[in-house]
Amino acid sequence: MRLSRYFLPVTKETPADAQIVSHKLMLRAGLIRQTAAGIYAWLPLGLRVLNRIEQIVREEQDKAGAIELLMPTVQSADLWRESGRYDAYGPEMLRFKDRHEREMLYGPTNEEMITILFRDAVKSYRDLPRTLYHIQWKFRDEVRPRFGVMRGREFLMKDAYSFDLDEEGLRRSYEAMFVAYLRTFARMGLQAVPVRAPTGPIGGNLSHEFHVLAETGESAVYYDAALEDVTHEELLSADASTIARLTDLYAMEAEEHEKVTECPVPADRLRTRRGIEVGHIFAFGTKYSASMGMTVQTSDGGNVHPHMGSYGIGVSRLMGAIIEASHDDNGIVWPEAVAPYRVGLINMRADDGNVTSAADDIYGRLQQAGVDTLYDDRDERGGAKFATMDVIGLPWQLIVGPKGLEKGVVELKRRATGEREELSVESALARLTAA
Ligand code: ATP
Ligand code: MG
């Protein structure tokens, strides 16, 4: 993409209303703009990152055997009356009426909808187990929307729902999602701690929240230092023993931790850090299948209410969490896996025909090789171009200038470390086109 034809409203000033670094950088780097309290437009560069995060989430859901569908954002109030949650949900739910005075709402979550879709189609044990998911916008009228996309009112969530014949099946579905979550966050370069979560009045049996450790997190998390020793490789290939270890290792939110009278972790191994909740998984059994009358026939002719779980990931919140975990004084440092473009190509002298034809040629070759490239072909000062590239945080910068070209070299800069290297055009291209 040529920057001269793109829409990238980068700003130098630090926005006054932004308190945390990810929010500031998302505004400065031209990723988002607020259009109403807690509601954001995703600008082209931000949308590319959002799509990449979404795609990693999707791939790991698919790998775990979950099946994608798409449910609507707008739901009818009657659906929620079936489960009894319409009155219980409270003011976070955005309610409105259509022209026929029918009560509607903008979905904050989809347990009810998936339950009727499944209930009306599935009658036999042969059709279980199944896990279905979608990636869809949600609306929650949060009391205090803040920190940009971290706590928005409209936000993108992946929510999955599992249906099993019995508790043991539910446990297996839950563990498959647990592993998928570890892999998902690890692929984005995040260290996410699985925290045992309170299950609330529903009386469900099992729940974990996944917290990315960051100073600006909204929750305080206590955990066993041994969690820090789990390697990236272990997370990516989590087997039964890793799962057992991770689900058993101590990690609690502060308010839960306070209720613990005898701490099972020796004091010297107990750590406390702040965390951003990026995912939440929940095994709640027959709550919805019972209240909404969903039954399936068992192999011996009986009838049971399927056991369900629900599994959320804050897709848009993840973008903020990734920036909190990966930035420096000059801007964002995108992990390769979610970067909006891999390479930022800088033409240092757009007013110089030789430099421009060399840069154009490199751009063409990068495109041909399928390397996502943002090409700064504008007639601007070099300093401004560097600052823009640094703030938007693409993993590689390739700098083409007159002095280098005289020597037959271009400069390759790695954003994460700031290392610069002079290379021939051919070696630079070889480096950038290597997987
Ligand atoms: P929180 O305690 O942060 O309000 P929650 O418990 O209400 O989260 P869930 O209902 O479990 O959240 O939703 C699943 C995931 O959706 C959360 O783990 C979080 O990552 C994300 N999420 C929830 N609320 C918001 C929001 N207002 N803005 C952005 N992401 C959100
Ligand atoms: Mg909430």
XYZ file of C-alpha atoms and ligand atoms in Angstrom:
467
model
C 0.000 0.000 0.000
C 1.293 3.441 -0.933
C 1.043 5.824 1.977
C 0.360 8.685 -0.445
C -2.971 7.009 -1.240
C -3.764 5.545 2.149
C -5.883 6.788 5.030
C -3.568 6.918 8.019
C -4.293 9.888 10.283
C -1.200 9.700 12.514
C -0.920 12.430 15.152
C 2.050 13.741 17.108
C 0.160 15.032 20.104
C -0.713 12.739 22.947
C -4.503 12.770 23.214
C -5.535 14.322 26.502
C -8.432 11.959 27.221
C -6.324 8.806 26.939
C -4.905 7.512 30.228
C -3.087 4.339 29.312
C -0.353 3.815 26.782
C -2.249 1.453 24.482
C -5.137 3.901 24.160
C -2.755 6.792 23.456
C -0.842 4.802 20.857
C -3.965 3.484 19.143
C -5.113 7.067 18.645
C -1.689 8.400 17.690
C -1.002 5.586 15.220
C -4.316 6.165 13.476
C -5.811 2.773 14.369
C -9.113 3.925 15.874
C -11.261 6.976 16.466
C -13.960 7.319 19.078
C -17.346 8.196 17.584
C -19.393 8.108 20.821
C -18.514 7.130 24.396
C -17.022 3.633 24.254
C -17.778 3.260 20.545
C -14.980 3.244 17.989
C -14.442 3.387 14.272
C -11.696 1.026 13.156
C -9.493 2.909 10.728
C -7.783 0.965 7.911
C -4.580 0.146 9.803
C -6.463 -0.799 12.970
C -8.833 -2.970 11.002
C -5.932 -4.933 9.540
C -4.656 -5.736 13.027
C -8.148 -6.601 14.232
C -8.562 -8.968 11.288
C -5.262 -10.673 12.039
C -6.105 -11.146 15.707
C -9.510 -12.470 14.694
C -7.905 -14.886 12.245
C -5.577 -16.367 14.891
C -8.559 -16.801 17.197
C -10.496 -18.456 14.357
C -7.686 -20.836 13.407
C -7.244 -22.028 16.980
C -10.997 -22.483 17.441
C -11.146 -24.514 14.227
C -8.154 -26.558 15.324
C -9.909 -27.334 18.598
C -12.860 -28.714 16.616
C -15.241 -25.780 17.115
C -17.503 -24.908 14.190
C -18.007 -21.323 13.055
C -21.406 -19.762 12.460
C -22.646 -16.189 12.649
C -25.490 -15.046 14.836
C -27.016 -11.568 14.561
C -26.245 -8.615 16.819
C -29.914 -7.740 17.325
C -32.007 -10.170 19.362
C -35.582 -10.271 20.552
C -36.408 -9.748 24.208
C -38.674 -12.811 24.134
C -35.669 -15.019 23.586
C -34.172 -13.755 26.824
C -37.468 -14.106 28.666
C -37.257 -17.861 28.001
C -34.142 -18.164 30.137
C -35.335 -15.576 32.637
C -32.315 -13.379 31.983
C -34.169 -10.464 30.368
C -35.070 -8.909 33.707
C -31.976 -10.159 35.486
C -29.420 -8.680 33.102
C -29.629 -5.063 34.227
C -28.704 -1.729 32.643
C -25.666 -3.061 30.743
C -28.138 -4.407 28.191
C -29.068 -1.977 25.430
C -32.828 -2.336 24.935
C -35.010 -0.747 22.277
C -38.250 -1.236 20.341
C -38.806 -1.792 16.653
C -41.579 0.010 14.708
C -44.123 -2.611 15.797
C -43.334 -1.936 19.434
C -41.580 -5.287 19.766
C -38.889 -5.269 22.412
C -35.439 -5.860 21.036
C -31.890 -5.714 22.320
C -28.348 -5.510 21.044
C -26.743 -8.770 22.143
C -24.271 -8.603 25.048
C -23.714 -12.385 24.667
C -25.467 -15.296 22.910
C -26.234 -18.206 25.262
C -29.988 -17.956 24.675
C -29.750 -17.719 20.911
C -27.349 -20.628 20.487
C -29.471 -22.724 22.845
C -32.644 -22.341 20.752
C -30.747 -22.854 17.498
C -29.327 -26.063 18.871
C -32.506 -27.122 20.681
C -34.634 -26.849 17.555
C -32.234 -28.873 15.426
C -30.714 -31.530 17.644
C -32.658 -34.384 19.158
C -30.257 -37.280 19.473
C -27.112 -38.162 21.395
C -25.586 -38.957 17.998
C -25.322 -35.236 17.299
C -23.245 -34.575 20.421
C -20.724 -33.366 21.334
C -20.595 -30.107 19.365
C -18.926 -26.766 19.962
C -20.118 -23.785 17.927
C -18.626 -20.313 17.843
C -18.974 -16.950 16.242
C -17.000 -13.727 16.154
C -19.470 -10.896 16.404
C -19.902 -7.404 17.794
C -21.422 -7.128 21.237
C -22.853 -4.178 23.073
C -22.712 -3.652 26.828
C -23.682 -0.298 28.198
C -20.740 -0.234 30.610
C -21.045 2.260 33.503
C -17.548 3.500 32.830
C -16.279 2.815 29.336
C -12.559 3.605 29.443
C -9.068 2.807 28.284
C -10.143 2.858 24.638
C -11.036 -0.533 23.222
C -10.126 -2.254 26.509
C -13.497 -1.419 27.967
C -15.664 -0.260 25.146
C -19.421 -0.392 24.929
C -19.354 -1.922 21.464
C -16.638 -4.576 21.199
C -15.733 -7.630 19.169
C -15.946 -10.952 20.961
C -15.396 -14.542 19.997
C -17.927 -16.615 21.884
C -18.103 -20.381 21.689
C -20.687 -22.727 23.178
C -20.269 -26.440 23.803
C -22.958 -29.113 24.090
C -22.225 -32.471 25.715
C -24.235 -35.410 26.960
C -22.756 -35.402 30.426
C -20.376 -33.692 32.792
C -17.424 -35.750 31.729
C -17.963 -34.716 28.118
C -18.262 -31.093 29.185
C -14.932 -31.384 30.971
C -13.302 -32.607 27.758
C -14.805 -29.749 25.722
C -13.687 -27.306 28.380
C -10.130 -28.607 28.308
C -10.006 -28.426 24.516
C -10.947 -24.745 24.763
C -8.473 -24.213 27.595
C -5.681 -25.433 25.337
C -6.975 -23.446 22.369
C -6.817 -20.311 24.538
C -3.244 -20.943 25.632
C -2.226 -21.435 22.014
C -4.163 -18.399 20.827
C -2.521 -15.997 23.266
C 0.946 -17.547 22.864
C 0.728 -17.080 19.086
C 0.131 -13.372 19.677
C 3.266 -13.182 21.795
C 1.294 -12.798 25.022
C 1.856 -14.406 28.375
C -1.661 -15.126 29.616
C -2.181 -16.516 33.111
C -5.192 -18.826 33.557
C -6.904 -17.667 36.734
C -9.497 -19.753 38.520
C -12.631 -17.638 38.503
C -15.565 -17.637 40.910
C -18.568 -19.324 39.308
C -21.202 -17.133 40.941
C -24.770 -17.916 41.931
C -25.305 -20.170 38.903
C -23.398 -22.796 40.834
C -21.475 -23.882 37.781
C -18.525 -26.121 38.326
C -15.560 -24.733 36.472
C -14.390 -21.366 35.231
C -11.105 -19.711 34.267
C -10.231 -16.212 33.211
C -7.116 -15.581 31.143
C -5.188 -12.493 32.190
C -2.405 -10.780 30.311
C 0.003 -9.358 32.873
C 0.353 -5.587 32.508
C 0.758 -2.660 34.909
C -2.393 -1.022 33.594
C -4.606 -4.095 34.003
C -7.913 -3.569 35.802
C -7.588 -6.669 37.984
C -5.032 -7.671 40.585
C -3.929 -11.268 40.173
C -2.123 -13.512 42.653
C -0.291 -16.481 41.221
C 2.335 -19.101 41.816
C 5.690 -17.998 40.360
C 5.963 -21.445 38.768
C 3.478 -20.198 36.166
C 6.233 -17.964 34.832
C 8.349 -21.015 34.039
C 5.882 -22.454 31.554
C 7.565 -22.090 28.190
C 6.128 -20.822 24.950
C 6.665 -24.279 23.438
C 4.759 -25.956 26.246
C 1.852 -23.563 25.726
C 1.776 -24.154 21.991
C 1.714 -27.918 22.367
C -0.153 -28.124 25.649
C -0.679 -31.803 26.418
C -2.681 -33.412 29.209
C 0.052 -32.914 31.786
C 0.542 -29.229 30.920
C -3.206 -28.666 31.227
C -3.312 -30.443 34.556
C -0.387 -28.383 35.781
C -1.835 -25.100 34.609
C -5.334 -25.699 35.919
C -3.903 -26.767 39.275
C -1.297 -24.041 39.655
C -2.435 -21.309 41.953
C -3.782 -18.127 40.384
C -6.600 -16.011 41.808
C -8.033 -12.578 41.401
C -7.362 -10.393 44.445
C -10.920 -10.482 45.779
C -10.910 -14.283 45.698
C -7.430 -14.460 47.104
C -8.544 -12.383 50.091
C -11.020 -15.098 51.066
C -8.235 -17.674 51.244
C -7.236 -18.182 54.859
C -4.443 -20.659 54.354
C -2.497 -19.864 51.289
C -1.431 -23.035 49.385
C 1.564 -21.282 47.836
C 4.684 -20.607 49.926
C 5.044 -16.852 50.403
C 8.295 -16.715 48.451
C 6.564 -18.183 45.418
C 3.485 -15.992 45.542
C 3.485 -13.172 43.017
C 1.031 -10.378 42.569
C 0.664 -8.435 39.331
C -2.030 -6.553 37.520
C -3.814 -8.274 34.675
C -6.049 -7.586 31.682
C -8.796 -10.162 31.250
C -8.653 -11.266 27.626
C -10.642 -14.468 27.885
C -13.130 -16.240 30.084
C -14.260 -19.846 29.909
C -17.131 -21.222 31.849
C -18.658 -24.680 32.312
C -22.191 -24.104 33.569
C -23.843 -27.447 32.933
C -27.589 -27.535 32.334
C -28.505 -23.955 33.281
C -29.809 -22.982 29.830
C -30.717 -26.417 28.508
C -32.975 -26.940 31.535
C -34.537 -23.466 31.639
C -35.075 -23.416 27.884
C -36.296 -26.985 27.601
C -33.586 -28.520 25.465
C -33.389 -32.302 25.674
C -31.705 -34.980 23.613
C -32.403 -38.667 23.504
C -29.710 -40.927 24.961
C -28.625 -44.259 23.464
C -30.873 -46.165 25.879
C -33.952 -44.131 24.987
C -33.885 -41.712 27.921
C -33.867 -37.933 27.743
C -31.226 -35.583 29.134
C -30.500 -31.886 29.200
C -27.159 -31.344 27.477
C -24.306 -29.954 29.560
C -23.037 -26.655 28.230
C -20.070 -24.374 28.476
C -19.392 -20.909 27.061
C -16.045 -19.513 26.084
C -15.327 -15.838 25.364
C -12.330 -13.994 23.983
C -12.200 -10.203 23.846
C -10.924 -9.853 20.281
C -10.895 -6.040 20.219
C -9.624 -5.820 23.821
C -6.702 -8.038 22.772
C -5.400 -5.275 20.534
C -5.023 -3.005 23.549
C -3.480 -5.821 25.591
C -0.912 -6.594 22.887
C 0.134 -2.929 22.757
C 0.360 -2.752 26.560
C 2.704 -5.745 26.412
C 4.687 -4.594 23.376
C 5.656 -0.946 22.894
C 8.515 1.452 23.627
C 8.959 5.218 23.911
C 8.631 5.681 20.167
C 5.451 3.714 19.635
C 3.929 0.320 19.064
C 6.100 -2.767 18.455
C 3.791 -5.264 16.747
C 4.582 -8.948 17.119
C 4.949 -10.353 13.577
C 1.844 -12.484 13.994
C -0.547 -9.529 14.235
C 1.340 -6.715 12.480
C -0.796 -4.780 9.974
C 2.068 -4.879 7.452
C 5.342 -6.727 7.740
C 7.529 -4.082 6.141
C 7.536 -0.295 6.112
C 9.412 0.815 3.008
C 10.742 4.361 3.292
C 11.674 6.446 0.303
C 13.974 9.075 1.833
C 13.844 11.344 -1.219
C 10.563 11.225 -3.082
C 11.762 14.304 -5.005
C 14.751 12.394 -6.427
C 14.008 10.375 -9.555
C 16.775 7.791 -8.973
C 15.837 7.083 -5.399
C 12.161 6.905 -6.293
C 12.676 4.470 -9.144
C 14.826 2.239 -6.890
C 12.206 2.365 -4.097
C 9.360 1.756 -6.549
C 11.201 -1.256 -7.894
C 11.749 -2.703 -4.402
C 8.089 -2.097 -3.616
C 7.037 -3.981 -6.745
C 9.261 -6.921 -5.862
C 8.044 -7.096 -2.269
C 4.471 -7.086 -3.510
C 5.232 -9.793 -6.023
C 6.757 -11.904 -3.264
C 3.573 -11.468 -1.226
C 5.222 -9.440 1.546
C 2.699 -7.043 3.101
C 4.349 -3.678 2.642
C 3.390 -0.136 3.540
C 5.349 2.142 1.224
C 6.025 5.672 2.404
C 6.307 7.325 -0.990
C 5.245 10.768 0.239
C 7.263 13.879 -0.337
C 8.075 14.485 3.331
C 11.146 14.884 5.504
C 12.981 11.707 6.486
C 12.592 12.480 10.196
C 8.812 12.625 9.933
C 8.776 9.354 8.039
C 10.877 7.602 10.680
C 8.620 8.881 13.435
C 5.521 7.630 11.605
C 7.038 4.203 10.984
C 8.140 3.918 14.607
C 4.759 4.868 16.038
C 2.841 2.415 13.821
C 5.328 -0.291 14.783
C 5.743 -2.494 11.693
C 8.328 -5.224 12.405
C 10.759 -4.141 9.650
C 11.724 -0.826 8.106
C 13.521 -0.762 4.780
C 15.121 2.595 4.098
C 16.079 3.666 0.604
C 18.167 6.854 0.317
C 20.602 8.520 -2.098
C 23.791 7.940 -0.068
C 23.120 4.246 0.356
C 22.217 3.762 -3.281
C 25.580 5.260 -4.315
C 27.225 2.465 -2.324
C 24.671 -0.032 -3.638
C 23.007 -0.589 -0.280
C 19.733 -0.029 1.550
C 19.190 0.016 5.284
C 17.149 -2.577 7.142
C 15.918 -1.726 10.619
C 14.305 -4.122 13.040
C 11.645 -2.187 14.960
C 11.773 -4.308 18.112
C 15.499 -3.831 18.768
C 16.310 -0.756 16.724
C 19.183 -2.680 15.076
C 20.122 -1.280 11.681
C 22.010 -3.066 8.988
C 23.255 -2.016 5.551
C 22.609 -4.625 2.898
C 22.453 -4.947 -0.846
C 18.942 -4.717 -2.227
C 19.098 -8.391 -3.087
C 20.060 -9.512 0.414
C 17.466 -7.229 1.977
C 14.772 -8.699 -0.240
C 15.981 -12.216 0.478
C 15.768 -11.483 4.198
C 12.262 -10.054 4.015
C 10.826 -12.695 1.753
C 12.134 -15.546 3.921
C 9.244 -16.964 5.935
P -15.080 -7.758 32.549
O -14.950 -8.343 33.922
O -13.781 -7.201 32.010
O -16.229 -6.808 32.411
P -16.727 -9.901 31.691
O -16.536 -10.913 32.742
O -17.926 -9.036 31.708
O -15.409 -8.983 31.585
P -17.251 -11.902 29.666
O -18.714 -11.768 29.729
O -16.616 -13.115 30.202
O -16.565 -10.586 30.262
O -16.780 -11.670 28.146
C -15.727 -12.385 27.513
C -14.559 -11.487 27.171
O -14.989 -10.324 26.457
C -13.835 -10.917 28.385
O -12.891 -11.836 28.870
C -13.175 -9.669 27.812
O -11.936 -10.009 27.221
C -14.139 -9.225 26.736
N -14.929 -8.069 27.182
C -15.922 -8.064 28.115
N -16.413 -6.826 28.274
C -15.726 -6.029 27.416
C -15.779 -4.631 27.113
N -16.648 -3.827 27.714
N -14.917 -4.146 26.186
C -14.043 -4.969 25.566
N -13.950 -6.285 25.810
C -14.775 -6.815 26.713
Mg -18.253 -7.110 32.214
